């Protein structure tokens, strides 16, 4: 729970998205006597890119109505070019190389807590968002005596928990982060919105990458990488089963959208140089699962001078499921992750997000290599 009394002398920026979660964030702050400034981050298309069908106009209308009701200011901060220069470049370079990127993870690091901070957020002590995550302060021994460190912690709502999307934040970004609804479950947030008659109380949650609106992800990729026909091959028999339009449209672990008969088929390997997808047949084939894999460039959310503990929990996808495992330190920020359960769809480029044994504190994340 947040100690609102301690925030009385803080300058707080609220990032409004037009959705119900950030609306309740604003309500929570105002109802506790705070008067934050609100910002809407524009990361959608330019006016000449209308085919992207972005919902920005409706978002801004919702955010404007909320700010008017609560007597706070709203400013639109244009981070469109920052997004396309940083997040889109990262995404396209990753898929072209055969990896599985996570644009939403990079959007938090590079845009919401990055570009926004450079443009406006640096004027504020705290940046409040509608993420389902919590933080806690711990006093530890430092070089100059006792010092406080801030941990990212999981939400009590396992389905909505978004710590995995925040696990690449820099330490200084986490220090500024404020999550007023992080201790709530989604149904509680909806109940508050409906009880307080917030304008977007019944608005549906957004799905997919934050700025694409109704645009299909493959159309987004096609715009930059085009199409290139290649073979789909059964990894067990070597038989060519069909064709695909580019390995970048597919990811390891994918089972739908392959257009193959006699399945189900699972993507288990890519030959990027020759543009080949390898698949295996079955609902839960062993070749589509792993019990160990390596991660690199482990990124600590909270700066502490120790390697990961051996016994951890982790997840590799945005699901409520997590795995109990062992983190074997290979040095130079590399770890081999071991677990007794089969992990489906482990793909290079994905982030493996690592937590303590109780799946409470999030240590950070590293990129899967094999």
Coordinates of C-alpha atoms in Angstrom, one line a residue:
X1 CA 0.0 0.0 0.0
X2 CA 1.2 3.5 -0.8
X3 CA 1.8 6.0 2.0
X4 CA 0.1 9.0 0.5
X5 CA 1.0 11.2 3.4
X6 CA 4.7 10.9 2.3
X7 CA 3.8 12.2 -1.1
X8 CA 2.4 15.5 0.0
X9 CA 5.5 17.5 -1.0
X10 CA 6.2 15.5 -4.2
X11 CA 5.7 16.7 -7.7
X12 CA 3.8 13.9 -9.5
X13 CA 3.2 13.3 -13.2
X14 CA 0.4 10.9 -14.2
X15 CA 0.6 9.2 -17.5
X16 CA -3.0 8.9 -18.8
X17 CA -3.7 6.4 -21.5
X18 CA -7.4 6.9 -21.9
X19 CA -8.0 3.5 -20.3
X20 CA -9.7 2.7 -17.0
X21 CA -6.4 1.8 -15.1
X22 CA -4.7 5.2 -15.4
X23 CA -8.1 6.8 -14.8
X24 CA -8.3 5.1 -11.4
X25 CA -4.7 6.1 -10.8
X26 CA -5.7 9.7 -11.1
X27 CA -8.7 9.2 -8.9
X28 CA -6.6 7.6 -6.2
X29 CA -4.1 10.4 -6.1
X30 CA -6.8 13.2 -6.1
X31 CA -8.9 11.4 -3.5
X32 CA -5.9 11.5 -1.2
X33 CA -5.5 15.2 -1.5
X34 CA -2.8 15.3 -4.2
X35 CA -2.9 17.4 -7.4
X36 CA -0.7 15.8 -10.0
X37 CA -0.1 17.0 -13.6
X38 CA -1.3 14.7 -16.3
X39 CA 0.3 13.8 -19.6
X40 CA -0.8 11.8 -22.6
X41 CA 2.2 10.3 -24.5
X42 CA 1.6 10.4 -28.3
X43 CA 3.3 7.4 -29.9
X44 CA 0.8 6.7 -32.6
X45 CA 1.0 7.6 -36.3
X46 CA 1.4 11.0 -37.9
X47 CA -1.5 12.5 -39.7
X48 CA -0.2 11.1 -43.1
X49 CA -0.1 7.6 -41.7
X50 CA -3.8 7.2 -41.0
X51 CA -3.9 3.6 -42.2
X52 CA -2.6 2.6 -38.8
X53 CA -6.0 3.2 -37.3
X54 CA -4.8 4.5 -33.9
X55 CA -7.3 5.2 -31.1
X56 CA -5.4 8.3 -30.0
X57 CA -8.3 10.7 -30.6
X58 CA -10.7 8.7 -28.4
X59 CA -7.9 8.3 -25.8
X60 CA -7.3 12.1 -25.6
X61 CA -11.1 12.7 -25.3
X62 CA -11.3 10.4 -22.3
X63 CA -8.2 11.8 -20.7
X64 CA -9.4 15.4 -21.2
X65 CA -12.8 14.6 -19.6
X66 CA -11.1 13.1 -16.6
X67 CA -8.7 16.0 -16.1
X68 CA -11.6 18.5 -16.4
X69 CA -13.5 16.6 -13.7
X70 CA -10.7 16.5 -11.3
X71 CA -9.4 20.0 -12.0
X72 CA -5.9 19.0 -13.1
X73 CA -3.9 19.9 -16.2
X74 CA -3.4 17.7 -19.3
X75 CA -0.5 18.0 -21.7
X76 CA 0.1 15.9 -24.8
X77 CA 3.8 15.0 -25.1
X78 CA 4.8 13.9 -28.6
X79 CA 7.1 10.9 -28.4
X80 CA 6.1 9.6 -31.9
X81 CA 9.6 9.9 -33.4
X82 CA 11.3 8.6 -30.3
X83 CA 9.1 5.5 -30.5
X84 CA 9.8 4.8 -34.2
X85 CA 13.5 5.6 -33.9
X86 CA 14.1 3.4 -30.8
X87 CA 11.3 0.8 -30.2
X88 CA 10.5 0.1 -33.9
X89 CA 14.2 -0.1 -34.8
X90 CA 14.7 -2.6 -31.9
X91 CA 11.7 -4.6 -33.0
X92 CA 12.6 -4.8 -36.7
X93 CA 16.3 -5.6 -36.1
X94 CA 15.2 -8.4 -33.7
X95 CA 12.7 -10.1 -36.0
X96 CA 15.0 -9.7 -39.0
X97 CA 17.7 -11.6 -37.0
X98 CA 15.2 -14.4 -36.1
X99 CA 14.7 -13.3 -32.5
X100 CA 11.4 -12.7 -30.7
X101 CA 11.3 -9.1 -29.4
X102 CA 9.0 -7.5 -26.8
X103 CA 8.2 -4.0 -27.9
X104 CA 6.1 -3.3 -24.8
X105 CA 9.1 -4.0 -22.6
X106 CA 11.2 -1.5 -24.5
X107 CA 8.4 1.0 -24.7
X108 CA 8.4 1.2 -20.9
X109 CA 12.2 1.6 -20.7
X110 CA 12.7 3.9 -23.7
X111 CA 9.5 5.9 -23.9
X112 CA 7.3 6.0 -20.8
X113 CA 10.2 6.3 -18.4
X114 CA 12.8 7.4 -21.0
X115 CA 11.8 9.8 -23.7
X116 CA 9.0 11.3 -21.5
X117 CA 11.5 11.9 -18.7
X118 CA 13.8 13.7 -21.1
X119 CA 11.0 15.9 -22.4
X120 CA 8.9 16.6 -19.3
X121 CA 9.3 13.9 -16.6
X122 CA 12.6 15.2 -15.3
X123 CA 10.7 18.1 -13.7
X124 CA 8.8 15.6 -11.5
X125 CA 9.8 13.5 -8.5
X126 CA 7.5 10.6 -9.4
X127 CA 5.9 9.3 -12.5
X128 CA 2.6 7.5 -11.8
X129 CA 1.2 4.8 -14.2
X130 CA -1.6 2.3 -14.3
X131 CA 0.7 -0.8 -14.2
X132 CA -0.2 -3.8 -12.1
X133 CA 2.9 -3.9 -10.0
X134 CA 4.1 -2.8 -6.6
X135 CA 7.3 -1.5 -5.0
X136 CA 8.8 -1.8 -1.6
X137 CA 11.7 -0.1 0.1
X138 CA 14.5 -2.0 1.9
X139 CA 17.3 -0.6 4.0
X140 CA 20.6 -2.3 3.2
X141 CA 24.2 -1.8 4.1
X142 CA 26.0 0.5 1.7
X143 CA 29.5 1.9 1.4
X144 CA 28.5 5.0 3.4
X145 CA 26.4 3.1 5.9
X146 CA 22.7 2.3 5.7
X147 CA 20.9 3.1 2.4
X148 CA 17.5 2.5 1.0
X149 CA 16.9 0.4 -2.2
X150 CA 13.6 0.1 -4.1
X151 CA 12.3 -3.3 -5.3
X152 CA 9.8 -4.0 -8.0
X153 CA 7.2 -6.5 -6.6
X154 CA 4.4 -8.5 -8.1
X155 CA 0.8 -7.6 -8.1
X156 CA -1.8 -9.7 -6.2
X157 CA -3.6 -10.1 -9.5
X158 CA -1.6 -12.9 -11.2
X159 CA -3.4 -12.5 -14.5
X160 CA -2.8 -8.7 -14.8
X161 CA 0.7 -8.6 -13.1
X162 CA 2.9 -6.5 -15.3
X163 CA 6.3 -6.8 -13.6
X164 CA 7.6 -8.6 -16.7
X165 CA 6.9 -5.5 -18.8
X166 CA 8.8 -3.4 -16.3
X167 CA 11.8 -5.7 -15.7
X168 CA 14.1 -3.7 -18.1
X169 CA 13.7 -0.4 -16.3
X170 CA 16.9 1.3 -15.2
X171 CA 17.4 1.7 -11.5
X172 CA 16.8 5.5 -11.6
X173 CA 13.6 4.9 -13.5
X174 CA 12.3 2.5 -10.9
X175 CA 13.1 5.0 -8.2
X176 CA 10.7 7.5 -9.9
X177 CA 8.0 5.0 -10.6
X178 CA 4.7 5.1 -8.7
X179 CA 2.0 2.4 -9.1
X180 CA -1.2 3.5 -7.2
X181 CA -3.3 0.6 -8.3
X182 CA -0.6 -2.0 -8.1
X183 CA -2.0 -3.5 -4.9
X184 CA -5.4 -4.0 -6.5
X185 CA -7.0 -6.7 -8.6
X186 CA -8.6 -5.7 -11.9
X187 CA -12.1 -6.2 -10.6
X188 CA -11.4 -3.8 -7.8
X189 CA -10.2 -1.2 -10.3
X190 CA -13.4 -1.6 -12.4
X191 CA -15.5 -1.4 -9.3
X192 CA -13.9 2.0 -8.3
X193 CA -14.3 3.3 -11.8
X194 CA -18.0 2.4 -11.9
X195 CA -18.7 3.6 -8.4
X196 CA -17.1 7.0 -9.1
X197 CA -18.8 7.1 -12.6
X198 CA -15.5 7.6 -14.4
X199 CA -16.1 8.3 -18.1
X200 CA -14.2 5.3 -19.2
X201 CA -15.4 2.9 -16.5
X202 CA -16.7 0.3 -19.0
X203 CA -14.0 0.8 -21.7
X204 CA -12.4 -2.4 -22.8
X205 CA -8.7 -3.1 -22.0
X206 CA -6.3 -2.5 -24.9
X207 CA -4.7 -5.6 -26.5
X208 CA -1.4 -6.1 -28.3
X209 CA 1.3 -3.5 -28.8
X210 CA 0.3 -0.2 -27.2
X211 CA 0.1 2.0 -30.2
X212 CA -1.1 -0.2 -33.1
X213 CA -4.8 0.1 -32.3
X214 CA -6.6 -2.4 -34.6
X215 CA -3.6 -2.9 -36.9
X216 CA -2.4 -6.5 -37.1
X217 CA 1.1 -7.1 -35.9
X218 CA 2.1 -8.8 -39.1
X219 CA 1.0 -5.8 -41.1
X220 CA 3.2 -3.7 -38.9
X221 CA 6.2 -6.0 -39.6
X222 CA 5.3 -6.3 -43.3
X223 CA 5.5 -2.5 -43.8
X224 CA 9.2 -2.6 -42.8
X225 CA 10.5 -6.0 -43.9
X226 CA 8.2 -7.0 -46.7
X227 CA 7.7 -10.6 -47.6
X228 CA 10.1 -13.4 -48.7
X229 CA 8.8 -16.8 -49.4
X230 CA 10.6 -19.8 -47.7
X231 CA 10.1 -23.4 -46.9
X232 CA 8.3 -24.9 -43.9
X233 CA 10.1 -28.2 -43.1
X234 CA 9.2 -31.1 -40.7
X235 CA 12.3 -31.3 -38.5
X236 CA 11.8 -35.0 -37.9
X237 CA 11.4 -36.1 -41.6
X238 CA 13.0 -33.3 -43.6
X239 CA 9.9 -33.1 -45.7
X240 CA 8.8 -29.7 -47.1
X241 CA 5.3 -29.2 -45.8
X242 CA 4.5 -25.8 -47.3
X243 CA 5.6 -22.2 -47.7
X244 CA 5.7 -19.1 -45.5
X245 CA 6.0 -15.4 -46.4
X246 CA 9.0 -14.6 -44.2
X247 CA 10.5 -16.1 -41.0
X248 CA 10.0 -12.8 -39.3
X249 CA 6.2 -13.4 -39.2
X250 CA 6.7 -16.4 -37.0
X251 CA 8.2 -17.2 -33.6
X252 CA 9.5 -20.3 -31.8
X253 CA 6.6 -22.0 -30.0
X254 CA 3.9 -20.7 -32.5
X255 CA 1.2 -23.2 -33.2
X256 CA -1.5 -21.2 -35.0
X257 CA -1.4 -19.4 -38.3
X258 CA 1.0 -21.7 -40.1
X259 CA -1.6 -22.8 -42.7
X260 CA -0.5 -26.4 -42.6
X261 CA -2.8 -29.4 -42.7
X262 CA -2.6 -32.6 -40.6
X263 CA -1.4 -30.8 -37.5
X264 CA -1.1 -29.3 -35.0
X265 CA 2.4 -28.1 -36.0
X266 CA 4.7 -26.1 -33.7
X267 CA 7.6 -23.9 -34.9
X268 CA 10.7 -25.2 -33.1
X269 CA 13.6 -23.7 -35.1
X270 CA 14.6 -21.0 -37.6
X271 CA 17.3 -21.1 -40.3
X272 CA 17.5 -17.3 -40.7
X273 CA 20.2 -17.3 -43.4
X274 CA 18.1 -19.6 -45.6
X275 CA 14.7 -18.3 -44.5
X276 CA 13.5 -21.8 -43.4
X277 CA 11.0 -22.6 -40.6
X278 CA 11.3 -26.0 -38.9
X279 CA 8.2 -27.4 -37.3
X280 CA 7.3 -30.5 -35.3
X281 CA 3.9 -32.2 -35.1
X282 CA 1.9 -32.7 -31.9
X283 CA 0.0 -30.8 -29.2
X284 CA 2.8 -30.9 -26.6
X285 CA 5.9 -32.2 -28.5
X286 CA 9.1 -32.4 -26.5
X287 CA 11.0 -30.7 -29.2
X288 CA 8.9 -27.6 -28.6
X289 CA 9.9 -27.4 -24.9
X290 CA 13.0 -26.9 -22.9
X291 CA 14.1 -27.6 -19.3
X292 CA 17.2 -25.4 -19.5
X293 CA 18.3 -22.4 -21.6
X294 CA 20.9 -19.6 -21.4
X295 CA 20.2 -15.9 -20.9
X296 CA 22.6 -13.0 -21.4
X297 CA 23.1 -9.4 -20.3
X298 CA 21.1 -9.8 -17.1
X299 CA 19.7 -6.5 -16.2
X300 CA 19.3 -5.8 -12.4
X301 CA 16.3 -3.6 -11.6
X302 CA 17.7 -2.8 -8.2
X303 CA 21.5 -2.2 -8.0
X304 CA 23.0 -4.7 -5.5
X305 CA 26.5 -6.0 -5.8
X306 CA 25.7 -9.7 -5.9
X307 CA 24.9 -12.4 -8.6
X308 CA 21.5 -13.9 -8.7
X309 CA 20.7 -16.4 -6.0
X310 CA 20.6 -20.0 -7.1
X311 CA 17.0 -20.7 -6.2
X312 CA 14.6 -18.4 -8.2
X313 CA 11.3 -18.3 -10.0
X314 CA 11.0 -17.1 -13.5
X315 CA 8.7 -16.6 -16.5
X316 CA 9.4 -16.3 -20.2
X317 CA 6.0 -15.1 -21.4
X318 CA 3.3 -12.7 -20.2
X319 CA 1.2 -15.3 -18.5
X320 CA 0.2 -16.0 -14.9
X321 CA 2.4 -19.1 -15.0
X322 CA 5.9 -19.0 -13.6
X323 CA 8.6 -21.7 -13.0
X324 CA 10.7 -22.7 -10.0
X325 CA 14.3 -23.1 -11.0
X326 CA 18.0 -22.7 -10.5
X327 CA 20.0 -19.9 -12.0
X328 CA 23.5 -21.1 -12.8
X329 CA 26.0 -18.2 -12.9
X330 CA 28.1 -18.4 -16.1
X331 CA 29.7 -15.0 -15.6
X332 CA 29.5 -11.7 -17.5
X333 CA 25.8 -11.4 -16.9
X334 CA 25.0 -14.9 -18.3
X335 CA 23.0 -17.5 -16.5
X336 CA 21.9 -21.0 -17.4
X337 CA 18.3 -21.4 -16.2
X338 CA 17.3 -24.9 -15.0
X339 CA 13.8 -26.2 -14.1
X340 CA 12.1 -29.5 -13.6
X341 CA 9.1 -28.6 -15.7
X342 CA 9.1 -28.4 -19.5
X343 CA 8.9 -24.7 -20.7
X344 CA 7.1 -24.2 -23.9
X345 CA 8.2 -21.9 -26.7
X346 CA 11.5 -20.7 -25.4
X347 CA 12.7 -18.4 -28.1
X348 CA 15.9 -16.3 -28.6
X349 CA 15.3 -12.7 -28.1
X350 CA 12.6 -13.2 -25.4
X351 CA 13.2 -11.8 -22.0
X352 CA 13.4 -14.3 -19.1
X353 CA 12.1 -12.4 -16.1
X354 CA 13.6 -13.6 -12.8
X355 CA 12.1 -13.3 -9.3
X356 CA 12.8 -14.5 -5.8
X357 CA 11.7 -17.9 -4.6
X358 CA 8.4 -16.6 -3.5
X359 CA 7.6 -14.9 -6.8
X360 CA 7.4 -11.6 -5.0
X361 CA 10.5 -9.5 -5.7
X362 CA 11.5 -9.1 -9.3
X363 CA 15.3 -9.0 -9.8
X364 CA 15.2 -8.1 -13.4
X365 CA 15.5 -9.9 -16.8
X366 CA 17.9 -11.2 -19.4
X367 CA 17.6 -12.0 -23.1
X368 CA 17.3 -15.7 -24.0
X369 CA 20.1 -16.8 -26.3
X370 CA 19.4 -20.6 -26.8

